[in-house]
Amino acid sequence: MRPQERLAVIQRCVIEEMARLGQVFLTDGEVVRGPGTTAVAVREHPGDDGGAGHVDLGFVLQLGRADAPVVWDCAAGLGKTEEEKLANAVKMWATTTASVLVELADGRGIHADRPDLPELPGWRAVQGPAAVFGFGNEHLAAWLAEHRVLPALAPALRRELTGPGPVGVKLFLGGKAGDDVAEVRVGGEVSEAASAALRALDWPRGERLCWARLFVLLTAERAAPLAAAPAGAAAPVPVRAPAPAAARPRGLFARWREARRAGR
């Protein structure tokens, strides 16, 4: 599949997934525009084998402002065809990440939670639902529903938070007993300290492979509110460029994909 064909598939899937979140998005060149000044941009990100293993999506809250933050996230999907892989990657992103951005924009408390976080003074959190997949995933899903993971990571996260945000924090955990994975990315960069804190928690490790992905957005309490840009403002197109190497969790996805193919 050529880059432009991949872009068209990704944009169509973004529109479909955002519609499930009650948002109307429409294609406009290389971005997908949403309500007000929101938009979603795409960065080219082929998978390990050159195919559509990964999708890089950036949620823009204030399209039209050159200094507006863009919350980038990478997602991966499995499937028999390249188009199916892309669709599943976008669905994973919409479930865990886009739901958080929609909540940040409209503040209705429908698609994500706003948990109190006294362990991170001066910061507010918006946390989306966990996507849990694999064998026996009900055990890991139940554990995540009963435990507050973010406070346990707070001491490590405090050292990573600079500026007003918003700062995206992505958690990926799972595997199986004796072969588990725990990774925390803060603003797209791996936090070794937070990853170690996540690994130290007593989430269930079963006999077969199972994973979970969560996304949290942190903003400083003293940060200026994210105001909408004027309706007629010129809208620069976010760059569609290769993702930085540090933002590509290829190793984790490769392990997951190989394990699924092997039926473990």
PDB file of C-alpha atoms in Angstrom:
ATOM      1  CA  MET A   1       0.000   0.000   0.000  1.00  0.00           C
ATOM      2  CA  ARG A   2       1.424   3.398  -1.018  1.00  0.00           C
ATOM      3  CA  PRO A   3       1.774   6.238   1.523  1.00  0.00           C
ATOM      4  CA  GLN A   4      -1.168   8.175   0.144  1.00  0.00           C
ATOM      5  CA  GLU A   5      -3.340   5.073   0.241  1.00  0.00           C
ATOM      6  CA  ARG A   6      -2.343   4.450   3.861  1.00  0.00           C
ATOM      7  CA  LEU A   7      -3.110   8.085   4.689  1.00  0.00           C
ATOM      8  CA  ALA A   8      -6.579   7.781   3.126  1.00  0.00           C
ATOM      9  CA  VAL A   9      -7.340   4.615   5.117  1.00  0.00           C
ATOM     10  CA  ILE A  10      -6.113   6.154   8.376  1.00  0.00           C
ATOM     11  CA  GLN A  11      -8.134   9.336   7.848  1.00  0.00           C
ATOM     12  CA  ARG A  12     -11.291   7.372   7.043  1.00  0.00           C
ATOM     13  CA  CYS A  13     -10.834   5.270  10.182  1.00  0.00           C
ATOM     14  CA  VAL A  14     -10.224   8.383  12.305  1.00  0.00           C
ATOM     15  CA  ILE A  15     -13.496   9.877  11.040  1.00  0.00           C
ATOM     16  CA  GLU A  16     -15.376   6.655  11.855  1.00  0.00           C
ATOM     17  CA  GLU A  17     -13.860   6.290  15.325  1.00  0.00           C
ATOM     18  CA  MET A  18     -14.388   9.946  16.246  1.00  0.00           C
ATOM     19  CA  ALA A  19     -18.024   9.602  15.172  1.00  0.00           C
ATOM     20  CA  ARG A  20     -18.375   6.822  17.772  1.00  0.00           C
ATOM     21  CA  LEU A  21     -17.197   9.392  20.308  1.00  0.00           C
ATOM     22  CA  GLY A  22     -19.889  11.808  19.134  1.00  0.00           C
ATOM     23  CA  GLN A  23     -17.470  14.006  17.183  1.00  0.00           C
ATOM     24  CA  VAL A  24     -17.859  15.072  13.549  1.00  0.00           C
ATOM     25  CA  PHE A  25     -14.489  15.078  11.765  1.00  0.00           C
ATOM     26  CA  LEU A  26     -13.894  15.690   8.060  1.00  0.00           C
ATOM     27  CA  THR A  27     -10.835  15.293   5.860  1.00  0.00           C
ATOM     28  CA  ASP A  28      -9.056  18.513   4.943  1.00  0.00           C
ATOM     29  CA  GLY A  29      -5.874  17.788   3.030  1.00  0.00           C
ATOM     30  CA  GLU A  30      -3.429  15.918   5.257  1.00  0.00           C
ATOM     31  CA  VAL A  31      -5.349  16.603   8.478  1.00  0.00           C
ATOM     32  CA  VAL A  32      -8.797  15.623   9.671  1.00  0.00           C
ATOM     33  CA  ARG A  33     -10.666  18.626  11.094  1.00  0.00           C
ATOM     34  CA  GLY A  34     -13.037  18.323  14.012  1.00  0.00           C
ATOM     35  CA  PRO A  35     -15.325  20.632  16.002  1.00  0.00           C
ATOM     36  CA  GLY A  36     -14.005  24.127  16.721  1.00  0.00           C
ATOM     37  CA  THR A  37     -10.237  24.203  16.327  1.00  0.00           C
ATOM     38  CA  THR A  38      -9.577  20.502  16.935  1.00  0.00           C
ATOM     39  CA  ALA A  39      -7.930  18.309  14.321  1.00  0.00           C
ATOM     40  CA  VAL A  40      -6.006  15.068  13.930  1.00  0.00           C
ATOM     41  CA  ALA A  41      -2.735  14.919  11.996  1.00  0.00           C
ATOM     42  CA  VAL A  42      -0.950  11.830  10.688  1.00  0.00           C
ATOM     43  CA  ARG A  43       2.771  11.020  10.574  1.00  0.00           C
ATOM     44  CA  GLU A  44       4.127   8.348   8.287  1.00  0.00           C
ATOM     45  CA  HIS A  45       5.123   5.358  10.408  1.00  0.00           C
ATOM     46  CA  PRO A  46       5.567   2.002   8.659  1.00  0.00           C
ATOM     47  CA  GLY A  47       5.884  -1.128  10.736  1.00  0.00           C
ATOM     48  CA  ASP A  48       8.925  -3.337  11.321  1.00  0.00           C
ATOM     49  CA  ASP A  49       8.432  -5.099   7.991  1.00  0.00           C
ATOM     50  CA  GLY A  50       7.721  -1.884   6.055  1.00  0.00           C
ATOM     51  CA  GLY A  51       3.966  -2.417   6.244  1.00  0.00           C
ATOM     52  CA  ALA A  52       1.229  -0.817   8.304  1.00  0.00           C
ATOM     53  CA  GLY A  53       2.218  -1.985  11.752  1.00  0.00           C
ATOM     54  CA  HIS A  54       2.029   1.396  13.429  1.00  0.00           C
ATOM     55  CA  VAL A  55       0.038   4.620  13.230  1.00  0.00           C
ATOM     56  CA  ASP A  56       1.223   7.987  14.571  1.00  0.00           C
ATOM     57  CA  LEU A  57      -1.665  10.360  15.283  1.00  0.00           C
ATOM     58  CA  GLY A  58      -1.451  13.878  16.685  1.00  0.00           C
ATOM     59  CA  PHE A  59      -4.482  15.501  18.301  1.00  0.00           C
ATOM     60  CA  VAL A  60      -4.416  19.287  17.763  1.00  0.00           C
ATOM     61  CA  LEU A  61      -6.531  21.307  20.205  1.00  0.00           C
ATOM     62  CA  GLN A  62      -5.953  24.734  18.666  1.00  0.00           C
ATOM     63  CA  LEU A  63      -5.432  24.421  14.940  1.00  0.00           C
ATOM     64  CA  GLY A  64      -4.481  27.880  13.735  1.00  0.00           C
ATOM     65  CA  ARG A  65      -1.961  28.634  16.488  1.00  0.00           C
ATOM     66  CA  ALA A  66       1.636  27.899  15.611  1.00  0.00           C
ATOM     67  CA  ASP A  67       2.549  27.406  19.291  1.00  0.00           C
ATOM     68  CA  ALA A  68      -0.411  25.174  20.127  1.00  0.00           C
ATOM     69  CA  PRO A  69       0.557  21.802  21.613  1.00  0.00           C
ATOM     70  CA  VAL A  70      -0.025  18.635  19.621  1.00  0.00           C
ATOM     71  CA  VAL A  71      -0.537  15.427  21.621  1.00  0.00           C
ATOM     72  CA  TRP A  72       1.109  12.675  19.605  1.00  0.00           C
ATOM     73  CA  ASP A  73       0.580   8.996  20.229  1.00  0.00           C
ATOM     74  CA  CYS A  74       1.593   5.810  18.447  1.00  0.00           C
ATOM     75  CA  ALA A  75      -0.710   2.801  18.223  1.00  0.00           C
ATOM     76  CA  ALA A  76      -0.348  -0.621  16.632  1.00  0.00           C
ATOM     77  CA  GLY A  77      -2.898  -3.040  15.240  1.00  0.00           C
ATOM     78  CA  LEU A  78      -3.035  -6.630  14.085  1.00  0.00           C
ATOM     79  CA  GLY A  79      -4.899  -7.968  11.084  1.00  0.00           C
ATOM     80  CA  LYS A  80      -4.717 -10.142   7.991  1.00  0.00           C
ATOM     81  CA  THR A  81      -4.409  -7.185   5.619  1.00  0.00           C
ATOM     82  CA  GLU A  82      -2.612  -3.858   5.807  1.00  0.00           C
ATOM     83  CA  GLU A  83      -5.930  -2.035   5.846  1.00  0.00           C
ATOM     84  CA  GLU A  84      -7.177  -4.178   8.750  1.00  0.00           C
ATOM     85  CA  LYS A  85      -3.984  -3.481  10.709  1.00  0.00           C
ATOM     86  CA  LEU A  86      -4.418   0.259  10.171  1.00  0.00           C
ATOM     87  CA  ALA A  87      -8.078   0.149  11.198  1.00  0.00           C
ATOM     88  CA  ASN A  88      -7.294  -1.751  14.401  1.00  0.00           C
ATOM     89  CA  ALA A  89      -4.453   0.635  15.242  1.00  0.00           C
ATOM     90  CA  VAL A  90      -6.762   3.632  14.893  1.00  0.00           C
ATOM     91  CA  LYS A  91      -9.403   1.856  16.992  1.00  0.00           C
ATOM     92  CA  MET A  92      -6.837   1.261  19.754  1.00  0.00           C
ATOM     93  CA  TRP A  93      -5.854   4.948  19.654  1.00  0.00           C
ATOM     94  CA  ALA A  94      -9.488   6.080  19.728  1.00  0.00           C
ATOM     95  CA  THR A  95     -10.349   3.839  22.687  1.00  0.00           C
ATOM     96  CA  THR A  96      -7.481   4.873  24.923  1.00  0.00           C
ATOM     97  CA  THR A  97      -6.221   8.254  23.702  1.00  0.00           C
ATOM     98  CA  ALA A  98      -8.830  10.092  21.634  1.00  0.00           C
ATOM     99  CA  SER A  99     -11.375   9.579  24.416  1.00  0.00           C
ATOM    100  CA  VAL A 100      -9.070  11.550  26.733  1.00  0.00           C
ATOM    101  CA  LEU A 101      -8.643  14.401  24.248  1.00  0.00           C
ATOM    102  CA  VAL A 102     -12.389  14.626  23.649  1.00  0.00           C
ATOM    103  CA  GLU A 103     -12.962  14.840  27.407  1.00  0.00           C
ATOM    104  CA  LEU A 104     -10.304  17.546  27.710  1.00  0.00           C
ATOM    105  CA  ALA A 105     -12.010  19.551  24.973  1.00  0.00           C
ATOM    106  CA  ASP A 106     -15.657  19.254  26.060  1.00  0.00           C
ATOM    107  CA  GLY A 107     -15.361  18.490  29.785  1.00  0.00           C
ATOM    108  CA  ARG A 108     -18.587  16.488  30.039  1.00  0.00           C
ATOM    109  CA  GLY A 109     -17.114  13.455  31.806  1.00  0.00           C
ATOM    110  CA  ILE A 110     -18.590  11.000  29.319  1.00  0.00           C
ATOM    111  CA  HIS A 111     -15.596   9.378  27.637  1.00  0.00           C
ATOM    112  CA  ALA A 112     -12.862   9.678  30.294  1.00  0.00           C
ATOM    113  CA  ASP A 113     -12.395  10.259  34.026  1.00  0.00           C
ATOM    114  CA  ARG A 114     -10.826  13.172  35.904  1.00  0.00           C
ATOM    115  CA  PRO A 115      -9.351  11.427  38.954  1.00  0.00           C
ATOM    116  CA  ASP A 116      -8.055  13.363  41.948  1.00  0.00           C
ATOM    117  CA  LEU A 117      -4.289  13.092  42.058  1.00  0.00           C
ATOM    118  CA  PRO A 118      -2.888  14.551  45.311  1.00  0.00           C
ATOM    119  CA  GLU A 119       0.266  12.533  44.697  1.00  0.00           C
ATOM    120  CA  LEU A 120       1.080  14.947  41.837  1.00  0.00           C
ATOM    121  CA  PRO A 121       0.444  18.377  43.376  1.00  0.00           C
ATOM    122  CA  GLY A 122      -0.146  21.125  40.852  1.00  0.00           C
ATOM    123  CA  TRP A 123      -1.295  18.771  38.103  1.00  0.00           C
ATOM    124  CA  ARG A 124      -4.701  17.687  36.836  1.00  0.00           C
ATOM    125  CA  ALA A 125      -5.283  14.334  35.169  1.00  0.00           C
ATOM    126  CA  VAL A 126      -7.677  13.022  32.536  1.00  0.00           C
ATOM    127  CA  GLN A 127      -7.590   9.226  32.252  1.00  0.00           C
ATOM    128  CA  GLY A 128      -9.156   7.170  29.508  1.00  0.00           C
ATOM    129  CA  PRO A 129     -10.425   3.588  29.616  1.00  0.00           C
ATOM    130  CA  ALA A 130      -7.942   0.722  29.548  1.00  0.00           C
ATOM    131  CA  ALA A 131      -7.763  -1.460  26.467  1.00  0.00           C
ATOM    132  CA  VAL A 132      -7.040  -5.010  27.644  1.00  0.00           C
ATOM    133  CA  PHE A 133      -6.431  -7.771  25.113  1.00  0.00           C
ATOM    134  CA  GLY A 134      -5.064 -11.284  24.966  1.00  0.00           C
ATOM    135  CA  PHE A 135      -5.789 -14.534  26.807  1.00  0.00           C
ATOM    136  CA  GLY A 136      -7.552 -14.359  30.166  1.00  0.00           C
ATOM    137  CA  ASN A 137      -7.776 -10.594  29.902  1.00  0.00           C
ATOM    138  CA  GLU A 138     -10.620 -10.408  32.429  1.00  0.00           C
ATOM    139  CA  HIS A 139      -8.122 -10.883  35.290  1.00  0.00           C
ATOM    140  CA  LEU A 140      -5.937  -7.974  34.226  1.00  0.00           C
ATOM    141  CA  ALA A 141      -8.993  -5.836  33.451  1.00  0.00           C
ATOM    142  CA  ALA A 142     -10.412  -6.500  36.939  1.00  0.00           C
ATOM    143  CA  TRP A 143      -7.099  -5.613  38.576  1.00  0.00           C
ATOM    144  CA  LEU A 144      -6.901  -2.319  36.691  1.00  0.00           C
ATOM    145  CA  ALA A 145     -10.485  -1.478  37.666  1.00  0.00           C
ATOM    146  CA  GLU A 146      -9.712  -2.051  41.347  1.00  0.00           C
ATOM    147  CA  HIS A 147      -6.312  -0.333  41.588  1.00  0.00           C
ATOM    148  CA  ARG A 148      -5.167   3.248  41.084  1.00  0.00           C
ATOM    149  CA  VAL A 149      -2.017   2.834  39.052  1.00  0.00           C
ATOM    150  CA  LEU A 150      -1.114   6.479  38.492  1.00  0.00           C
ATOM    151  CA  PRO A 151      -0.470   7.356  42.173  1.00  0.00           C
ATOM    152  CA  ALA A 152       2.050   4.525  42.399  1.00  0.00           C
ATOM    153  CA  LEU A 153       3.976   6.086  39.517  1.00  0.00           C
ATOM    154  CA  ALA A 154       3.744   9.669  40.820  1.00  0.00           C
ATOM    155  CA  PRO A 155       7.211   9.867  42.463  1.00  0.00           C
ATOM    156  CA  ALA A 156       8.848   8.831  39.194  1.00  0.00           C
ATOM    157  CA  LEU A 157       6.575  10.991  37.044  1.00  0.00           C
ATOM    158  CA  ARG A 158       7.279  14.161  39.040  1.00  0.00           C
ATOM    159  CA  ARG A 159      10.845  14.188  37.721  1.00  0.00           C
ATOM    160  CA  GLU A 160       9.608  13.944  34.137  1.00  0.00           C
ATOM    161  CA  LEU A 161       7.052  16.771  34.154  1.00  0.00           C
ATOM    162  CA  THR A 162       8.284  20.107  32.850  1.00  0.00           C
ATOM    163  CA  GLY A 163       6.298  23.017  31.447  1.00  0.00           C
ATOM    164  CA  PRO A 164       2.533  23.456  31.637  1.00  0.00           C
ATOM    165  CA  GLY A 165       1.589  20.521  29.434  1.00  0.00           C
ATOM    166  CA  PRO A 166      -0.549  18.903  28.289  1.00  0.00           C
ATOM    167  CA  VAL A 167       1.721  15.893  28.777  1.00  0.00           C
ATOM    168  CA  GLY A 168       0.623  12.506  27.509  1.00  0.00           C
ATOM    169  CA  VAL A 169       1.490   9.498  29.692  1.00  0.00           C
ATOM    170  CA  LYS A 170       1.061   6.099  28.050  1.00  0.00           C
ATOM    171  CA  LEU A 171       1.209   2.850  30.000  1.00  0.00           C
ATOM    172  CA  PHE A 172       1.725  -0.546  28.394  1.00  0.00           C
ATOM    173  CA  LEU A 173       1.865  -3.613  30.630  1.00  0.00           C
ATOM    174  CA  GLY A 174       1.322  -7.338  30.424  1.00  0.00           C
ATOM    175  CA  GLY A 175       2.886 -10.428  28.946  1.00  0.00           C
ATOM    176  CA  LYS A 176       2.851 -13.544  31.095  1.00  0.00           C
ATOM    177  CA  ALA A 177       4.560 -14.982  34.166  1.00  0.00           C
ATOM    178  CA  GLY A 178       8.309 -14.938  33.598  1.00  0.00           C
ATOM    179  CA  ASP A 179       8.008 -12.821  30.445  1.00  0.00           C
ATOM    180  CA  ASP A 180       6.282  -9.599  31.400  1.00  0.00           C
ATOM    181  CA  VAL A 181       6.513  -6.105  29.930  1.00  0.00           C
ATOM    182  CA  ALA A 182       6.017  -2.749  31.645  1.00  0.00           C
ATOM    183  CA  GLU A 183       6.644   0.515  29.834  1.00  0.00           C
ATOM    184  CA  VAL A 184       5.670   4.112  30.620  1.00  0.00           C
ATOM    185  CA  ARG A 185       6.152   6.851  28.053  1.00  0.00           C
ATOM    186  CA  VAL A 186       5.964  10.487  29.091  1.00  0.00           C
ATOM    187  CA  GLY A 187       5.528  12.829  26.151  1.00  0.00           C
ATOM    188  CA  GLY A 188       6.549   9.979  23.856  1.00  0.00           C
ATOM    189  CA  GLU A 189       9.815   9.248  25.691  1.00  0.00           C
ATOM    190  CA  VAL A 190      10.363   6.121  27.782  1.00  0.00           C
ATOM    191  CA  SER A 191      10.641   6.839  31.512  1.00  0.00           C
ATOM    192  CA  GLU A 192      12.871   4.164  32.990  1.00  0.00           C
ATOM    193  CA  ALA A 193      11.935   5.079  36.573  1.00  0.00           C
ATOM    194  CA  ALA A 194       8.181   5.062  35.930  1.00  0.00           C
ATOM    195  CA  SER A 195       8.481   1.833  33.923  1.00  0.00           C
ATOM    196  CA  ALA A 196      10.289   0.177  36.824  1.00  0.00           C
ATOM    197  CA  ALA A 197       7.587   1.369  39.234  1.00  0.00           C
ATOM    198  CA  LEU A 198       4.906  -0.070  36.941  1.00  0.00           C
ATOM    199  CA  ARG A 199       6.707  -3.414  36.707  1.00  0.00           C
ATOM    200  CA  ALA A 200       6.924  -3.574  40.520  1.00  0.00           C
ATOM    201  CA  LEU A 201       3.131  -3.510  40.925  1.00  0.00           C
ATOM    202  CA  ASP A 202       1.310  -6.793  41.583  1.00  0.00           C
ATOM    203  CA  TRP A 203      -0.828  -6.904  38.450  1.00  0.00           C
ATOM    204  CA  PRO A 204      -1.679 -10.504  37.493  1.00  0.00           C
ATOM    205  CA  ARG A 205       0.758 -12.427  35.327  1.00  0.00           C
ATOM    206  CA  GLY A 206      -1.015 -15.428  33.846  1.00  0.00           C
ATOM    207  CA  GLU A 207       0.197 -18.489  31.986  1.00  0.00           C
ATOM    208  CA  ARG A 208      -0.717 -17.010  28.603  1.00  0.00           C
ATOM    209  CA  LEU A 209      -0.060 -13.621  27.043  1.00  0.00           C
ATOM    210  CA  CYS A 210      -2.263 -10.668  27.899  1.00  0.00           C
ATOM    211  CA  TRP A 211      -1.633  -6.912  27.688  1.00  0.00           C
ATOM    212  CA  ALA A 212      -3.188  -3.603  28.645  1.00  0.00           C
ATOM    213  CA  ARG A 213      -2.754  -0.080  27.336  1.00  0.00           C
ATOM    214  CA  LEU A 214      -3.800   3.119  29.135  1.00  0.00           C
ATOM    215  CA  PHE A 215      -3.418   6.812  28.348  1.00  0.00           C
ATOM    216  CA  VAL A 216      -3.457   9.738  30.769  1.00  0.00           C
ATOM    217  CA  LEU A 217      -3.165  13.441  29.983  1.00  0.00           C
ATOM    218  CA  LEU A 218      -1.628  15.731  32.605  1.00  0.00           C
ATOM    219  CA  THR A 219      -1.970  19.529  32.627  1.00  0.00           C
ATOM    220  CA  ALA A 220      -0.553  21.999  35.126  1.00  0.00           C
ATOM    221  CA  GLU A 221      -3.201  23.648  37.309  1.00  0.00           C
ATOM    222  CA  ARG A 222      -1.668  27.070  36.709  1.00  0.00           C
ATOM    223  CA  ALA A 223      -1.574  26.613  32.938  1.00  0.00           C
ATOM    224  CA  ALA A 224      -3.666  28.969  30.830  1.00  0.00           C
ATOM    225  CA  PRO A 225      -6.877  27.347  29.552  1.00  0.00           C
ATOM    226  CA  LEU A 226      -6.775  26.001  26.042  1.00  0.00           C
ATOM    227  CA  ALA A 227      -8.922  28.582  24.297  1.00  0.00           C
ATOM    228  CA  ALA A 228     -10.282  28.069  20.812  1.00  0.00           C
ATOM    229  CA  ALA A 229      -8.646  30.014  18.004  1.00  0.00           C
ATOM    230  CA  PRO A 230     -10.775  32.523  16.058  1.00  0.00           C
ATOM    231  CA  ALA A 231     -12.954  30.879  13.465  1.00  0.00           C
ATOM    232  CA  GLY A 232     -11.228  32.627  10.575  1.00  0.00           C
ATOM    233  CA  ALA A 233      -7.661  32.042  11.719  1.00  0.00           C
ATOM    234  CA  ALA A 234      -5.217  30.655   9.235  1.00  0.00           C
ATOM    235  CA  ALA A 235      -4.615  26.990   9.935  1.00  0.00           C
ATOM    236  CA  PRO A 236      -1.104  25.648   9.401  1.00  0.00           C
ATOM    237  CA  VAL A 237      -0.977  21.998   8.426  1.00  0.00           C
ATOM    238  CA  PRO A 238       0.902  19.895  11.021  1.00  0.00           C
ATOM    239  CA  VAL A 239       3.954  18.253   9.536  1.00  0.00           C
ATOM    240  CA  ARG A 240       3.473  14.742   8.239  1.00  0.00           C
ATOM    241  CA  ALA A 241       6.988  13.457   8.802  1.00  0.00           C
ATOM    242  CA  PRO A 242       8.690  10.316  10.078  1.00  0.00           C
ATOM    243  CA  ALA A 243       8.215   9.844  13.814  1.00  0.00           C
ATOM    244  CA  PRO A 244      11.305  10.263  15.988  1.00  0.00           C
ATOM    245  CA  ALA A 245      12.938   6.955  16.781  1.00  0.00           C
ATOM    246  CA  ALA A 246      12.383   7.343  20.529  1.00  0.00           C
ATOM    247  CA  ALA A 247       8.641   7.471  20.000  1.00  0.00           C
ATOM    248  CA  ARG A 248       8.467   4.101  18.260  1.00  0.00           C
ATOM    249  CA  PRO A 249       7.696   1.190  20.613  1.00  0.00           C
ATOM    250  CA  ARG A 250       8.640  -1.361  17.982  1.00  0.00           C
ATOM    251  CA  GLY A 251      10.209  -3.846  20.356  1.00  0.00           C
ATOM    252  CA  LEU A 252       7.061  -4.267  22.446  1.00  0.00           C
ATOM    253  CA  PHE A 253       4.796  -4.571  19.439  1.00  0.00           C
ATOM    254  CA  ALA A 254       7.125  -7.036  17.749  1.00  0.00           C
ATOM    255  CA  ARG A 255       7.035  -9.291  20.817  1.00  0.00           C
ATOM    256  CA  TRP A 256       3.246  -9.068  20.980  1.00  0.00           C
ATOM    257  CA  ARG A 257       2.821  -9.766  17.271  1.00  0.00           C
ATOM    258  CA  GLU A 258       5.231 -12.704  17.250  1.00  0.00           C
ATOM    259  CA  ALA A 259       3.601 -14.220  20.331  1.00  0.00           C
ATOM    260  CA  ARG A 260       0.135 -13.916  18.837  1.00  0.00           C
ATOM    261  CA  ARG A 261       1.291 -15.527  15.600  1.00  0.00           C
ATOM    262  CA  ALA A 262       2.841 -18.377  17.588  1.00  0.00           C
ATOM    263  CA  GLY A 263      -0.423 -18.849  19.520  1.00  0.00           C
ATOM    264  CA  ARG A 264       1.237 -18.486  22.924  1.00  0.00           C
TER     265      ARG A 264
END
